Short mmCIF file of C-alpha atoms in Angstrom, two decimals:
data_model
loop_
_atom_site.label_atom_id
_atom_site.label_comp_id
_atom_site.label_asym_id
_atom_site.label_seq_id
_atom_site.Cartn_x
_atom_site.Cartn_y
_atom_site.Cartn_z
CA UNK I 869 -0.18 3.18 -23.30
CA UNK I 870 -1.38 0.39 -20.65
CA UNK I 871 -3.66 0.93 -17.77
CA UNK I 872 -3.65 -0.99 -14.29
CA UNK I 873 -7.77 -0.52 -12.61
CA UNK I 874 -8.88 -0.97 -9.55
CA UNK I 875 -12.48 -1.01 -9.01
CA UNK I 876 -14.47 0.04 -5.52
CA UNK I 877 -14.65 -4.08 -4.90
CA UNK I 878 -10.97 -4.19 -4.84
CA UNK I 879 -10.82 -6.29 -9.03
CA UNK I 880 -7.98 -5.13 -10.65
CA UNK I 881 -7.07 -5.32 -14.11
CA UNK I 882 -4.25 -3.86 -16.31
CA UNK I 883 -3.98 -4.14 -20.04
CA UNK I 884 -3.98 -1.22 -23.42
CA UNK I 885 -6.98 0.87 -23.11
CA UNK I 886 -8.74 -1.22 -25.38
CA UNK I 887 -8.41 -4.11 -22.85
CA UNK I 888 -9.05 -2.70 -20.05
CA UNK I 889 -12.82 -0.71 -21.17
CA UNK I 890 -13.26 -4.22 -22.38
CA UNK I 891 -12.17 -5.88 -18.79
CA UNK I 892 -14.07 -2.87 -16.88
CA UNK I 893 -17.78 -3.71 -19.02
CA UNK I 894 -17.72 -7.15 -18.06
CA UNK I 895 -16.60 -7.01 -14.82
CA UNK I 896 -19.35 -4.29 -14.37
CA UNK I 897 -22.02 -6.28 -16.30
CA UNK I 898 -20.96 -10.19 -14.20
CA UNK I 899 -20.33 -9.42 -11.23
CA UNK I 900 -22.30 -5.63 -10.73
CA UNK I 901 -25.21 -6.29 -12.86
CA UNK I 902 -23.93 -2.72 -14.66
CA UNK I 903 -23.84 -1.86 -18.06
CA UNK I 904 -21.46 0.86 -19.44
CA UNK I 905 -20.44 1.91 -23.02
CA UNK I 906 -16.85 2.69 -23.47
CA UNK I 907 -17.60 6.26 -23.74
CA UNK I 908 -18.63 5.95 -20.12
CA UNK I 909 -15.84 4.19 -19.17
CA UNK I 910 -13.42 6.35 -20.24
CA UNK I 911 -15.18 9.26 -18.65
CA UNK I 912 -14.28 7.41 -14.83
CA UNK I 913 -10.88 7.48 -15.72
CA UNK I 914 -8.84 10.08 -14.54
CA UNK I 915 -5.77 11.47 -16.19
CA UNK I 916 -2.85 9.04 -16.46
CA UNK I 917 0.83 9.36 -16.97
CA UNK I 918 2.42 8.16 -19.66
CA UNK I 919 4.75 4.86 -19.20
CA UNK I 920 8.28 5.14 -20.06
CA UNK I 921 8.12 3.52 -23.44
CA UNK I 922 6.27 6.41 -24.80
CA UNK I 923 3.53 4.57 -25.66
CA UNK U 576 -36.27 -14.11 -22.64
CA UNK U 577 -34.05 -11.28 -23.97
CA UNK U 578 -34.21 -10.37 -27.26
CA UNK U 579 -31.15 -7.59 -27.38
CA UNK U 580 -33.27 -4.81 -27.71
CA UNK U 581 -34.41 -3.91 -24.34
CA UNK U 582 -32.74 -0.95 -22.94
CA UNK U 583 -29.88 -2.56 -19.68
CA UNK U 584 -31.56 -3.43 -16.95
CA UNK U 585 -31.35 -1.16 -13.62
CA UNK U 586 -27.89 -1.90 -12.24
CA UNK U 587 -27.65 -4.04 -8.95
CA UNK U 588 -25.48 -1.30 -7.10
CA UNK U 589 -23.79 1.88 -8.31
CA UNK U 590 -20.59 2.02 -7.93
CA UNK U 591 -18.37 5.31 -8.34
CA UNK U 592 -15.60 5.36 -10.91
CA UNK U 593 -12.35 3.04 -10.20
CA UNK U 594 -10.46 3.87 -7.34
CA UNK U 595 -7.01 3.81 -9.37
CA UNK U 596 -5.95 4.10 -13.14
CA UNK U 597 -2.39 4.21 -13.80
CA UNK U 598 0.08 3.79 -16.30
CA UNK U 599 1.48 0.69 -16.00
CA UNK U 600 4.17 -1.66 -17.94
CA UNK U 601 5.17 -5.16 -17.99
CA UNK U 602 8.73 -4.38 -18.68
CA UNK U 603 9.17 -2.11 -16.22
CA UNK U 604 9.74 -2.65 -12.23
CA UNK U 605 6.41 -1.19 -11.14
CA UNK U 606 5.23 -1.31 -7.28
CA UNK U 607 1.50 -1.36 -5.90
CA UNK U 608 -0.18 0.26 -2.83
CA UNK U 609 -1.52 -2.61 -0.60
CA UNK U 610 -4.32 -0.85 1.45
CA UNK U 611 -5.23 -2.90 4.62
CA UNK U 612 -8.15 -0.70 6.00
CA UNK U 613 -9.27 -1.71 9.88
CA UNK U 614 -11.48 -0.30 11.97
CA UNK U 615 -13.18 -2.11 15.35
CA UNK U 616 -16.76 -3.33 15.58
CA UNK U 617 -17.63 -4.42 18.87
CA UNK U 618 -14.32 -3.22 20.86
CA UNK U 619 -12.51 -6.26 18.47
CA UNK U 620 -10.39 -5.57 15.12
CA UNK U 621 -12.26 -5.74 12.23
CA UNK U 622 -10.55 -5.74 8.62
CA UNK U 623 -12.29 -4.04 5.50
CA UNK U 624 -11.64 -6.92 3.23
CA UNK U 625 -12.33 -5.81 -0.28
CA UNK U 626 -15.26 -8.35 -2.00
CA UNK U 627 -13.38 -9.42 -5.25
CA UNK U 628 -9.66 -9.71 -4.13
CA UNK U 629 -7.22 -10.80 -1.63
CA UNK U 630 -6.59 -7.94 -0.67
CA UNK U 631 -6.57 -3.92 -1.77
CA UNK U 632 -4.08 -3.26 -4.30
CA UNK U 633 -3.95 0.42 -5.86
CA UNK U 634 -1.28 1.10 -8.74
CA UNK U 635 1.09 3.81 -7.72
CA UNK U 636 1.85 6.62 -9.83
CA UNK U 637 5.35 7.90 -10.07
CA UNK U 638 4.89 11.18 -9.10
CA UNK U 639 2.41 9.93 -6.34
CA UNK U 640 3.22 10.30 -2.90
CA UNK U 641 1.82 6.76 -1.60
CA UNK U 642 0.74 8.34 1.96
CA UNK U 643 -1.80 10.65 -0.30
CA UNK U 644 -2.69 7.78 -2.11
CA UNK U 645 -3.64 5.99 0.88
CA UNK U 646 -6.05 9.33 1.93
CA UNK U 647 -7.64 9.27 -1.65
CA UNK U 648 -9.00 5.20 -1.43
CA UNK U 649 -9.69 5.86 1.80
CA UNK U 650 -12.13 8.55 0.22
CA UNK U 651 -13.92 6.60 -2.22
CA UNK U 652 -15.12 4.63 0.26
CA UNK U 653 -16.13 8.09 2.50
CA UNK U 654 -14.11 6.67 5.03
CA UNK U 655 -12.29 8.59 7.73
CA UNK U 656 -8.56 7.94 8.88
CA UNK U 657 -7.20 7.68 12.10
CA UNK U 658 -4.01 6.53 11.16
CA UNK U 659 -2.58 5.74 7.81
CA UNK U 660 1.51 3.67 8.25
CA UNK U 661 3.36 1.81 6.22
CA UNK U 662 4.32 -1.36 8.14
CA UNK U 663 5.85 -3.28 5.44
CA UNK U 664 6.97 -4.83 1.70
CA UNK U 665 7.55 -7.15 -0.10
CA UNK U 666 8.48 -8.65 -3.54
CA UNK U 667 5.73 -9.91 -5.41
CA UNK U 668 5.16 -11.12 -8.79
CA UNK U 669 7.82 -9.04 -10.54
CA UNK U 670 7.04 -5.38 -8.56
CA UNK U 671 6.74 -4.16 -4.97
CA UNK U 672 4.50 -3.81 -2.79
CA UNK U 673 4.07 -1.80 -0.21
CA UNK U 674 1.23 -1.81 2.53
CA UNK U 675 0.01 0.46 4.41
CA UNK U 676 -1.98 -0.09 7.38
CA UNK U 677 -5.30 2.62 7.70
CA UNK U 678 -7.35 2.42 11.48
CA UNK U 679 -10.34 4.21 10.03
CA UNK U 680 -13.77 5.20 12.48
CA UNK U 681 -15.92 2.76 12.39
CA UNK U 682 -18.06 3.34 9.09
CA UNK U 683 -22.10 4.00 9.47
CA UNK U 684 -22.18 2.14 5.87
CA UNK U 685 -19.94 0.71 2.93
CA UNK U 686 -20.87 0.84 -0.55
CA UNK U 687 -22.68 -2.30 -1.39
CA UNK U 688 -20.24 -4.91 -2.71
CA UNK U 689 -17.15 -3.16 -2.83
CA UNK U 690 -15.48 -4.02 1.59
CA UNK U 691 -16.65 -6.77 3.99
CA UNK U 692 -16.27 -6.91 7.63
CA UNK U 693 -13.87 -9.55 7.91
CA UNK U 694 -12.70 -10.49 11.43
CA UNK U 695 -8.76 -9.79 12.28
CA UNK U 696 -7.48 -13.42 13.01
CA UNK U 697 -4.10 -13.96 14.90
CA UNK U 698 -1.29 -15.31 12.41
CA UNK U 699 1.71 -16.83 13.08
CA UNK U 700 4.62 -14.12 11.29
CA UNK U 701 6.19 -15.04 8.30
CA UNK U 702 10.48 -15.39 8.70
CA UNK U 703 12.79 -15.67 6.31
CA UNK U 704 16.45 -17.04 6.96
CA UNK U 705 18.83 -13.92 8.18
CA UNK U 706 19.60 -12.24 4.98
CA UNK U 707 16.86 -13.38 2.73
CA UNK U 708 12.62 -12.69 3.09
CA UNK U 709 10.51 -15.63 3.33
CA UNK U 710 9.32 -17.57 0.38
CA UNK U 711 5.66 -16.38 1.32
CA UNK U 712 3.26 -13.89 2.75
CA UNK U 713 -0.16 -14.15 3.51
CA UNK U 714 -1.64 -11.38 3.67
CA UNK U 715 -2.57 -12.36 7.21
CA UNK U 716 0.51 -12.55 8.03
CA UNK U 717 1.09 -8.70 6.61
CA UNK U 718 -1.51 -7.70 9.06
CA UNK U 719 -0.47 -9.77 12.12
CA UNK U 720 3.09 -7.48 11.25
CA UNK U 721 1.08 -4.03 11.15
CA UNK U 722 -0.62 -4.81 14.39
CA UNK U 723 2.48 -5.93 15.99
CA UNK U 724 4.28 -2.33 14.84
CA UNK U 725 1.10 -0.53 16.36
CA UNK U 726 1.40 -2.02 19.80
CA UNK U 727 5.11 -0.12 19.57
CA UNK U 728 4.07 3.20 17.87
CA UNK U 729 0.46 3.57 20.20
CA UNK U 730 3.46 3.81 23.22
CA UNK U 731 6.32 5.34 20.72
CA UNK U 732 4.46 7.89 18.59
CA UNK U 733 2.24 10.64 20.70
CA UNK U 734 0.84 11.30 17.29
CA UNK U 735 -0.70 7.42 17.23
CA UNK U 736 -1.27 7.28 20.77
CA UNK U 737 -3.29 9.89 20.43
CA UNK U 738 -5.51 8.77 17.85
CA UNK U 739 -5.59 5.36 18.61
CA UNK U 740 -6.67 5.53 22.88
CA UNK U 741 -9.70 3.31 22.80
CA UNK U 742 -7.30 0.54 20.37
CA UNK U 743 -4.92 0.10 23.32
CA UNK U 744 -6.20 -2.76 25.28
CA UNK U 745 -6.23 -4.85 21.26
CA UNK U 746 -3.05 -3.52 20.82
CA UNK U 747 -1.24 -4.67 23.90
CA UNK U 748 -1.98 -8.59 23.47
CA UNK U 749 0.28 -7.61 19.78
CA UNK U 750 2.89 -6.85 22.37
CA UNK U 751 6.31 -9.11 22.36
CA UNK U 752 5.84 -10.55 25.53
CA UNK U 753 9.34 -9.35 26.81
CA UNK U 754 7.92 -5.56 26.33
CA UNK U 755 4.35 -6.19 28.15
CA UNK U 756 5.46 -5.46 31.39
CA UNK U 757 7.43 -2.28 30.40
CA UNK U 758 4.64 -0.16 29.47
#
């Protein structure tokens, strides 16, 4: 499954779960001075729907 | 110099979770929402522009109603909506972008490093051919179009008119010249 994430500041990213977690962590670190673990990033996510490819 | 053993520094700001997370696939013709948030400041329109994007884009899940997603988005900034209305769409980078104008109560504050108060500048509308869209459409042109749309709605739609009494003097500037005498 692929995800698209929008931050409150307008920054967006897309990719697989691992890619998005890495991008969110880097964005939080470089732009907002926030360090987050992968689990913390996952904990902020709401439920998402699978895409039509079923991945 | 950091040794890497210290605990993480205190965050500079506390951000909430992302405002949208939706499944996405590059193989699909996807769509996204563009939320253009306007408010008044000293009786002039101000755009609450995202700090790190040209405009605020949020994913639109297939089962979600766009207007509900816009309201949810405003709630993430604790903004109070007065009018939420879809005003235009455009095709951009393989996806349809559905633009909503959201007029909100002047906020007492905004989450740090998220939205910036930006004066609304006038812009020429993007024009295409009679059967084709403009080759390029800028965000300021989308806002210009949206305000012209609102200038009509505030006169034609009682709900919009009642919601935006203090916007009438501003929206009169956005009326096409031939219609100004008809209000």
